[in-house]
Coordinates of C-alpha atoms in Angstrom, one line a residue:
X224 CA 51.3 -68.3 74.5
X225 CA 50.4 -67.4 70.9
X226 CA 49.0 -69.5 68.0
X227 CA 48.6 -69.0 64.4
X228 CA 45.4 -70.8 64.1
X229 CA 42.6 -68.5 63.2
X230 CA 39.8 -68.3 65.8
X231 CA 36.0 -67.6 64.9
X232 CA 34.7 -64.2 65.1
X233 CA 31.2 -63.3 66.3
X234 CA 28.6 -63.9 63.7
X235 CA 26.2 -61.1 62.3
X236 CA 26.5 -57.4 61.4
X237 CA 27.1 -56.2 64.9
X238 CA 30.6 -57.1 65.1
X239 CA 32.1 -54.1 66.7
X240 CA 33.7 -54.5 70.1
X241 CA 31.1 -52.3 71.7
X242 CA 28.1 -53.9 70.2
X243 CA 25.6 -55.2 72.5
X244 CA 25.4 -59.0 73.0
X245 CA 21.7 -59.1 72.1
X246 CA 22.5 -57.4 68.9
X247 CA 25.0 -60.1 67.9
X248 CA 22.8 -62.8 69.1
X249 CA 19.9 -61.4 66.9
X250 CA 22.1 -61.5 63.8
X251 CA 22.9 -65.0 64.7
X252 CA 19.3 -66.2 65.2
X253 CA 18.0 -64.3 62.1
X254 CA 20.6 -65.8 60.0
X255 CA 19.8 -69.2 61.3
X256 CA 16.1 -68.9 60.7
X257 CA 16.6 -67.0 57.4
X258 CA 14.4 -64.0 58.5
X259 CA 14.8 -60.3 58.9
X260 CA 16.6 -59.5 62.3
X261 CA 13.9 -56.8 62.6
X262 CA 11.4 -59.7 63.1
X263 CA 13.0 -60.2 66.5
X264 CA 11.1 -57.6 68.3
X265 CA 10.8 -57.6 72.0
X266 CA 7.6 -59.7 72.0
X267 CA 8.8 -62.2 69.4
X268 CA 9.4 -65.9 70.4
X269 CA 12.3 -67.4 68.7
X270 CA 11.2 -71.1 69.6
X271 CA 7.8 -70.2 67.9
X272 CA 9.6 -68.8 65.0
X273 CA 11.4 -72.0 64.5
X274 CA 14.6 -72.0 66.4
X275 CA 15.4 -75.5 67.3
X276 CA 17.6 -77.2 70.1
X277 CA 20.8 -77.0 68.1
X278 CA 20.0 -73.3 67.4
X279 CA 19.5 -72.8 71.1
X280 CA 22.9 -74.4 71.8
X281 CA 24.6 -72.0 69.2
X282 CA 23.1 -69.0 71.0
X283 CA 24.3 -70.3 74.3
X284 CA 27.8 -70.8 73.0
X285 CA 27.9 -67.5 71.2
X286 CA 26.6 -65.8 74.6
X287 CA 29.3 -67.4 76.6
X288 CA 32.1 -66.3 74.2
X289 CA 30.7 -62.7 75.0
X290 CA 31.0 -63.3 78.6
X291 CA 27.3 -64.0 79.4
X292 CA 26.6 -67.2 81.4
X293 CA 23.2 -68.0 79.6
X294 CA 21.8 -71.5 80.0
X295 CA 19.5 -73.3 78.1
X296 CA 17.1 -73.4 81.0
X297 CA 17.1 -69.7 81.2
X298 CA 16.2 -69.2 77.6
X299 CA 13.6 -71.9 77.7
X300 CA 11.9 -70.3 80.7
X301 CA 12.0 -66.8 79.5
X302 CA 10.9 -67.5 75.6
X303 CA 10.5 -63.8 74.4
X304 CA 13.4 -62.1 72.7
X305 CA 12.7 -59.2 74.9
X306 CA 13.5 -61.3 78.0
X307 CA 16.7 -62.8 76.4
X308 CA 17.9 -59.2 75.6
X309 CA 17.7 -58.3 79.3
X310 CA 19.5 -61.4 80.1
X311 CA 22.2 -60.9 77.4
X312 CA 22.5 -57.1 78.0
X313 CA 22.9 -57.3 81.7
X314 CA 26.2 -55.8 83.3
X315 CA 28.8 -58.7 82.8
X316 CA 32.6 -59.4 83.3
X317 CA 34.7 -59.2 80.2
X318 CA 35.1 -62.4 78.4
X319 CA 38.1 -64.3 80.0
X320 CA 41.0 -64.5 77.6
X321 CA 42.2 -68.2 77.3
X322 CA 45.2 -69.3 75.6
X323 CA 44.9 -72.0 72.9
X324 CA 46.2 -75.4 73.7
X325 CA 49.5 -76.5 72.1
X326 CA 49.1 -77.9 68.6
X327 CA 48.2 -81.6 68.5
X328 CA 50.7 -83.4 66.5
X329 CA 49.3 -85.7 63.5
X330 CA 49.3 -89.3 64.8
X331 CA 49.7 -88.5 68.5
X332 CA 47.5 -90.4 70.8
X333 CA 44.8 -88.5 72.6
X334 CA 42.1 -89.4 75.1
X335 CA 38.4 -90.5 74.2
X336 CA 35.8 -87.8 74.7
X337 CA 33.0 -88.4 77.2
X338 CA 30.4 -90.3 74.8
X339 CA 33.4 -92.1 72.9
X340 CA 34.4 -93.6 76.1
X341 CA 30.8 -94.9 76.6
X342 CA 30.6 -96.4 73.3
X343 CA 33.9 -98.0 73.9
X344 CA 32.9 -99.6 77.2
X345 CA 29.5 -100.8 75.6
X346 CA 31.3 -103.0 73.1
X347 CA 32.4 -105.3 75.9
X348 CA 30.2 -108.6 75.7
X349 CA 30.5 -109.2 79.5
X350 CA 28.6 -106.0 80.1
X351 CA 24.7 -106.3 80.6
X352 CA 23.1 -105.3 77.2
X353 CA 26.8 -104.9 76.0
X354 CA 28.6 -106.5 73.1
X355 CA 26.9 -103.9 70.7
X356 CA 28.6 -101.3 68.7
X357 CA 26.7 -98.1 68.7
X358 CA 26.5 -97.1 65.0
X359 CA 24.6 -95.6 62.2
X360 CA 23.6 -97.9 59.3
X361 CA 21.9 -96.4 56.3
X362 CA 20.6 -97.4 52.9
X363 CA 19.8 -95.2 50.1
X364 CA 18.1 -96.4 47.0
X365 CA 18.7 -94.7 43.8
X366 CA 19.6 -94.8 40.0
X367 CA 22.6 -96.5 38.7
X368 CA 25.9 -95.6 40.6
X369 CA 29.2 -95.4 38.9
X370 CA 31.0 -97.5 41.4
X371 CA 34.6 -96.5 40.2
X372 CA 33.6 -92.7 41.0
X373 CA 32.1 -93.8 44.3
X374 CA 35.2 -95.5 45.3
X375 CA 37.2 -92.6 44.6
X376 CA 34.8 -90.2 46.3
X377 CA 35.1 -92.4 49.4
X378 CA 38.9 -92.4 49.3
X379 CA 38.9 -88.6 49.2
X380 CA 36.4 -88.3 52.0
X381 CA 38.8 -90.6 54.2
X382 CA 41.6 -88.3 53.3
X383 CA 39.8 -85.3 54.2
X384 CA 38.4 -86.3 57.6
X385 CA 41.0 -87.8 59.9
X386 CA 38.3 -89.3 62.4
X387 CA 37.4 -91.8 59.5
X388 CA 41.0 -93.2 60.0
X389 CA 41.0 -93.1 63.8
X390 CA 41.9 -96.4 65.7
X391 CA 40.9 -97.1 69.3
X392 CA 43.4 -99.2 71.5
X393 CA 43.0 -101.4 74.4
X394 CA 44.0 -98.5 76.6
X395 CA 41.2 -96.6 75.6
X396 CA 43.1 -94.0 73.8
X397 CA 42.7 -93.0 70.1
X398 CA 45.1 -91.9 67.3
X399 CA 44.5 -91.0 63.8
X400 CA 46.3 -93.3 61.1
X401 CA 48.2 -91.7 58.2
X402 CA 46.4 -94.3 55.9
X403 CA 42.8 -95.5 55.9
X404 CA 41.9 -99.1 56.7
X405 CA 39.1 -99.2 54.3
X406 CA 39.7 -101.9 52.0
X407 CA 37.7 -100.6 49.0
X408 CA 34.2 -100.5 47.7
X409 CA 32.2 -103.8 48.2
X410 CA 30.0 -104.7 45.4
X411 CA 27.1 -107.0 45.5
X412 CA 25.9 -107.8 42.2
X413 CA 22.3 -109.0 42.4
X414 CA 21.3 -108.3 38.7
X415 CA 20.9 -111.9 37.7
X416 CA 18.7 -112.8 40.5
X417 CA 14.9 -112.9 40.5
X418 CA 12.8 -110.6 42.5
X419 CA 12.4 -113.0 45.5
X420 CA 16.3 -113.9 45.5
X421 CA 17.1 -110.2 45.3
X422 CA 14.9 -109.4 48.3
X423 CA 16.4 -112.3 50.2
X424 CA 19.9 -111.0 49.3
X425 CA 19.2 -107.5 50.3
X426 CA 17.7 -108.7 53.6
X427 CA 20.9 -110.6 54.3
X428 CA 23.2 -107.6 53.7
X429 CA 20.9 -105.4 55.9
X430 CA 21.0 -107.9 58.7
X431 CA 24.7 -108.4 58.6
X432 CA 25.4 -104.7 58.2
X433 CA 23.1 -103.5 60.9
X434 CA 24.6 -105.8 63.4
X435 CA 28.2 -105.5 62.3
X436 CA 31.0 -104.6 64.8
X437 CA 33.7 -102.8 62.8
X438 CA 37.3 -103.6 63.9
X439 CA 38.0 -100.1 65.5
X440 CA 41.3 -101.2 66.8
X441 CA 42.8 -101.3 63.2
X442 CA 41.0 -98.1 62.2
X443 CA 37.8 -99.5 60.6
X444 CA 35.3 -97.0 61.6
X445 CA 33.5 -96.3 58.1
X446 CA 32.4 -98.7 55.4
X447 CA 30.6 -98.1 52.1
X448 CA 29.1 -100.9 49.8
X449 CA 26.8 -101.0 46.8
X450 CA 24.2 -103.5 45.7
X451 CA 23.6 -103.6 41.9
X452 CA 19.8 -104.4 41.7
X453 CA 19.4 -103.8 37.8
X454 CA 21.0 -101.8 35.1
X455 CA 19.2 -98.6 36.4
X456 CA 18.8 -99.3 40.1
X457 CA 21.3 -99.5 42.9
X458 CA 21.2 -99.5 46.9
X459 CA 24.0 -97.8 48.6
X460 CA 25.0 -99.2 52.0
X461 CA 26.8 -96.8 54.6
X462 CA 28.1 -97.9 57.9
X463 CA 29.6 -95.4 60.3
X464 CA 30.7 -96.4 64.0
X465 CA 29.6 -93.6 66.2
X466 CA 32.7 -93.9 68.3
X467 CA 34.2 -91.9 65.3
X468 CA 31.6 -89.5 64.5
X469 CA 28.0 -88.4 66.0
X470 CA 24.9 -88.1 63.9
X471 CA 25.4 -84.5 63.0
X472 CA 28.7 -85.4 61.6
X473 CA 27.0 -87.9 59.4
X474 CA 25.3 -85.0 57.7
X475 CA 28.8 -83.4 57.0
X476 CA 30.1 -86.8 55.6
X477 CA 27.1 -87.2 53.2
X478 CA 27.2 -83.7 52.1
X479 CA 31.1 -84.0 51.3
X480 CA 30.6 -87.6 49.7
X481 CA 28.0 -86.2 47.3
X482 CA 30.4 -83.3 46.3
X483 CA 33.1 -85.8 45.7
X484 CA 30.8 -88.0 43.8
X485 CA 29.0 -85.5 41.5
X486 CA 32.2 -83.4 40.9
X487 CA 35.2 -85.6 40.8
X488 CA 37.5 -82.6 40.1
X489 CA 36.0 -80.5 43.2
X490 CA 38.3 -79.2 45.9
X491 CA 36.7 -78.6 49.0
X492 CA 38.4 -75.9 51.3
X493 CA 41.2 -77.3 53.3
X494 CA 40.5 -78.3 56.8
X495 CA 43.3 -76.6 58.9
X496 CA 41.7 -77.5 62.2
X497 CA 41.0 -81.0 63.5
X498 CA 39.0 -83.0 66.1
X499 CA 41.9 -83.7 68.3
X500 CA 42.8 -80.0 68.5
X501 CA 39.2 -79.2 69.3
X502 CA 39.4 -81.6 72.2
X503 CA 42.6 -80.1 73.4
X504 CA 41.3 -76.6 73.1
X505 CA 38.1 -77.5 75.0
X506 CA 40.1 -79.0 77.8
X507 CA 42.3 -75.9 77.9
X508 CA 39.0 -73.7 78.1
X509 CA 38.1 -75.7 80.9
X510 CA 40.9 -74.5 83.0
X511 CA 39.8 -70.9 83.1
X512 CA 38.6 -69.3 86.3
X513 CA 35.1 -68.9 84.8
X514 CA 34.8 -72.7 83.9
X515 CA 36.3 -73.7 87.2
X516 CA 33.7 -71.6 89.2
X517 CA 30.7 -72.8 87.0
X518 CA 32.0 -76.4 87.5
X519 CA 32.0 -75.9 91.3
X520 CA 28.3 -74.5 91.2
X521 CA 27.2 -77.4 89.0
X522 CA 28.9 -79.9 91.1
X523 CA 27.2 -78.5 94.4
X524 CA 23.8 -78.4 92.6
X525 CA 24.1 -82.0 91.5
X526 CA 25.0 -83.2 94.9
X527 CA 22.0 -81.7 96.3
X528 CA 19.8 -82.9 93.5
X529 CA 20.9 -86.6 93.1
X530 CA 19.2 -87.9 96.0
X531 CA 15.9 -86.9 94.5
X532 CA 16.3 -88.3 91.3
X533 CA 14.3 -91.4 90.3
X534 CA 16.0 -94.6 88.9
X535 CA 16.0 -95.9 85.4
X536 CA 12.8 -97.1 84.1
X537 CA 12.0 -100.7 85.3
X538 CA 10.9 -102.3 82.2
X539 CA 10.1 -105.9 81.2
X540 CA 12.9 -107.9 79.7
X541 CA 13.6 -111.3 78.3
X542 CA 14.7 -113.8 80.8
X543 CA 18.5 -114.5 80.2
X544 CA 19.1 -118.2 79.3
X545 CA 22.3 -120.1 78.8
X546 CA 23.5 -120.3 75.2
X547 CA 21.3 -117.3 74.2
X548 CA 22.5 -115.5 71.1
X549 CA 24.3 -112.3 71.5
X550 CA 22.3 -109.1 72.1
X551 CA 20.7 -107.9 68.9
X552 CA 19.2 -104.4 68.1
X553 CA 16.0 -104.1 66.2
X554 CA 15.0 -100.6 64.8
X555 CA 11.4 -99.8 65.1
X556 CA 10.4 -96.6 63.4
X557 CA 7.6 -94.6 61.9
X558 CA 8.1 -92.3 59.1
X559 CA 6.5 -88.8 59.0
X560 CA 5.7 -87.5 55.4
X561 CA 6.6 -83.8 55.0
X562 CA 3.0 -82.6 55.6
X563 CA 2.9 -84.6 58.9
X564 CA 6.3 -83.4 59.8
X565 CA 5.5 -79.7 59.1
X566 CA 2.2 -79.9 61.3
X567 CA 4.3 -81.5 64.2
X568 CA 6.7 -78.7 64.0
X569 CA 4.1 -76.2 63.9
X570 CA 2.2 -77.6 66.8
X571 CA 5.5 -77.6 68.9
X572 CA 6.3 -74.0 68.0
X573 CA 2.6 -73.2 68.9
X574 CA 3.2 -74.4 72.4
X575 CA 6.8 -72.8 72.7
X576 CA 8.8 -76.1 72.4
X577 CA 11.2 -77.4 69.8
X578 CA 10.3 -80.6 68.0
X579 CA 13.1 -82.5 69.9
X580 CA 11.1 -81.6 73.0
X581 CA 7.8 -82.9 71.5
X582 CA 9.6 -86.1 70.4
X583 CA 11.0 -86.4 74.0
X584 CA 7.6 -86.2 75.5
X585 CA 6.2 -88.9 73.1
X586 CA 9.1 -91.0 73.9
X587 CA 8.7 -90.6 77.7
X588 CA 4.8 -91.4 77.3
X589 CA 5.7 -94.6 75.5
X590 CA 8.2 -95.6 78.1
X591 CA 5.9 -94.7 81.0
X592 CA 3.3 -97.1 79.5
X593 CA 5.5 -100.1 80.2
X594 CA 7.5 -98.9 83.3
X595 CA 6.6 -100.4 86.7
X596 CA 7.2 -97.0 88.4
X597 CA 5.7 -93.8 86.8
X598 CA 8.7 -91.9 88.0
X599 CA 12.0 -92.5 86.0
X600 CA 15.1 -91.1 84.8
X601 CA 16.3 -91.2 81.0
X602 CA 19.8 -90.3 79.8
X603 CA 19.5 -88.6 76.4
X604 CA 22.1 -87.4 73.9
X605 CA 23.0 -83.7 73.5
X606 CA 25.0 -82.2 70.6
X607 CA 27.3 -79.6 72.0
X608 CA 29.7 -78.2 69.4
X609 CA 31.6 -75.5 71.0
X610 CA 32.4 -72.4 68.8
X611 CA 36.1 -72.7 69.3
X612 CA 37.0 -72.2 65.6
X613 CA 35.5 -71.2 62.5
X614 CA 35.9 -74.8 61.0
X615 CA 34.2 -76.6 63.7
X616 CA 30.9 -76.9 61.8
X617 CA 32.6 -78.8 59.1
X618 CA 34.4 -81.2 61.3
X619 CA 33.6 -84.9 61.9
X620 CA 33.9 -86.3 65.3
X621 CA 31.8 -87.0 68.5
X622 CA 30.8 -83.8 69.8
X623 CA 28.0 -85.2 71.8
X624 CA 27.4 -85.3 75.5
X625 CA 24.3 -86.5 77.3
X626 CA 21.6 -84.9 79.6
X627 CA 19.5 -86.4 82.3
X628 CA 15.7 -86.1 81.9
X629 CA 13.5 -86.8 85.0
X630 CA 9.9 -87.9 83.9
X631 CA 6.8 -88.3 86.2
X632 CA 3.6 -90.0 84.4
X633 CA 1.7 -90.5 87.7
X634 CA -1.2 -88.3 86.7
X635 CA -0.6 -86.6 83.4
X636 CA 2.7 -86.0 81.5
X637 CA 5.1 -83.7 83.3
X638 CA 8.5 -83.3 82.0
X639 CA 11.3 -81.2 83.4
X640 CA 14.9 -81.1 82.2
X641 CA 17.5 -81.5 84.9
X642 CA 19.7 -78.6 85.2
X643 CA 23.6 -78.9 85.2
X644 CA 26.6 -78.7 83.4

């Protein structure tokens, strides 16, 4: 089977067919960190140089494409590039050729991805802690916005990214609509209100938007609104249902939206690849002998590991009472200024862990302070964009999965990631 869709090629200067995998990976890491590839000596520790969790996943995906079965656990346990070089350059089988999946027709229904299905099920109000839409709601304060220009920029964004026009049916399948369901820019004109009235109005908008359930059955997964506070000050409200796009995709959306707004005549490179095609290609790759073998190994490992895993954290909860209001989500947050964030990243790298690992440790410690049992299991999101095509980084969709993290805070903090596929 052949395809006229371009596939990604190995990154870096070592692109010859006979190049060592470690040379190709070194180029990839150096490009990601913005450092000279010569800085990656055998005793260099990529994590201490600033390689984060997403960078680790890129290394793993690239290694797999080169026929190396590297895992996150192996790289984390052997933190020096010299050890990585030994792992990457060990004798290996030639990468297994996998035919691309048949082209996905526009508008053709396709199955939900793993986390999409979880989000879809969680919207059921009859489920415990259900009836909640997992979404991103963000506010941006800034100078005066040209509302006509913003409306046009959003429409261009909806046209560019098909997953902003996705509709989820009652059968648990999705399809991309030819036209967006977005009704247009909502404008809240608060300029004639006094300070107290403005604050109350902005709080009402925040309360309604942060608990809003978009009508995903009709293709409403993305919304943008503006509050006019004064002649020189506005607040931008952006609501994204995560059944259509993950947090990493939100960055893509905001970058493209900014481009369309600041330069109305800009023409971004056409997207010839799509999220539905990505899912189809990934399922096709999972039919390979290599994946089947790795899946069997992972299944056997999990079957042996499951009896020893702790349960979910037993946390205090409010007593359920008849007539209680629907489940509400309250965001608790603490902002680190640039100096504090840099210090956190420096300390994490000093100890050979990524900032995400450091935050996971703090999160587990907080949960452990309330949990009845000091041993508990958490289910954490994991971003996993496979390098199936050169345009995958520019796509919008839900590329996330989850990973189990077992914690034991009986004596002192001890974290270990549960291995598996």
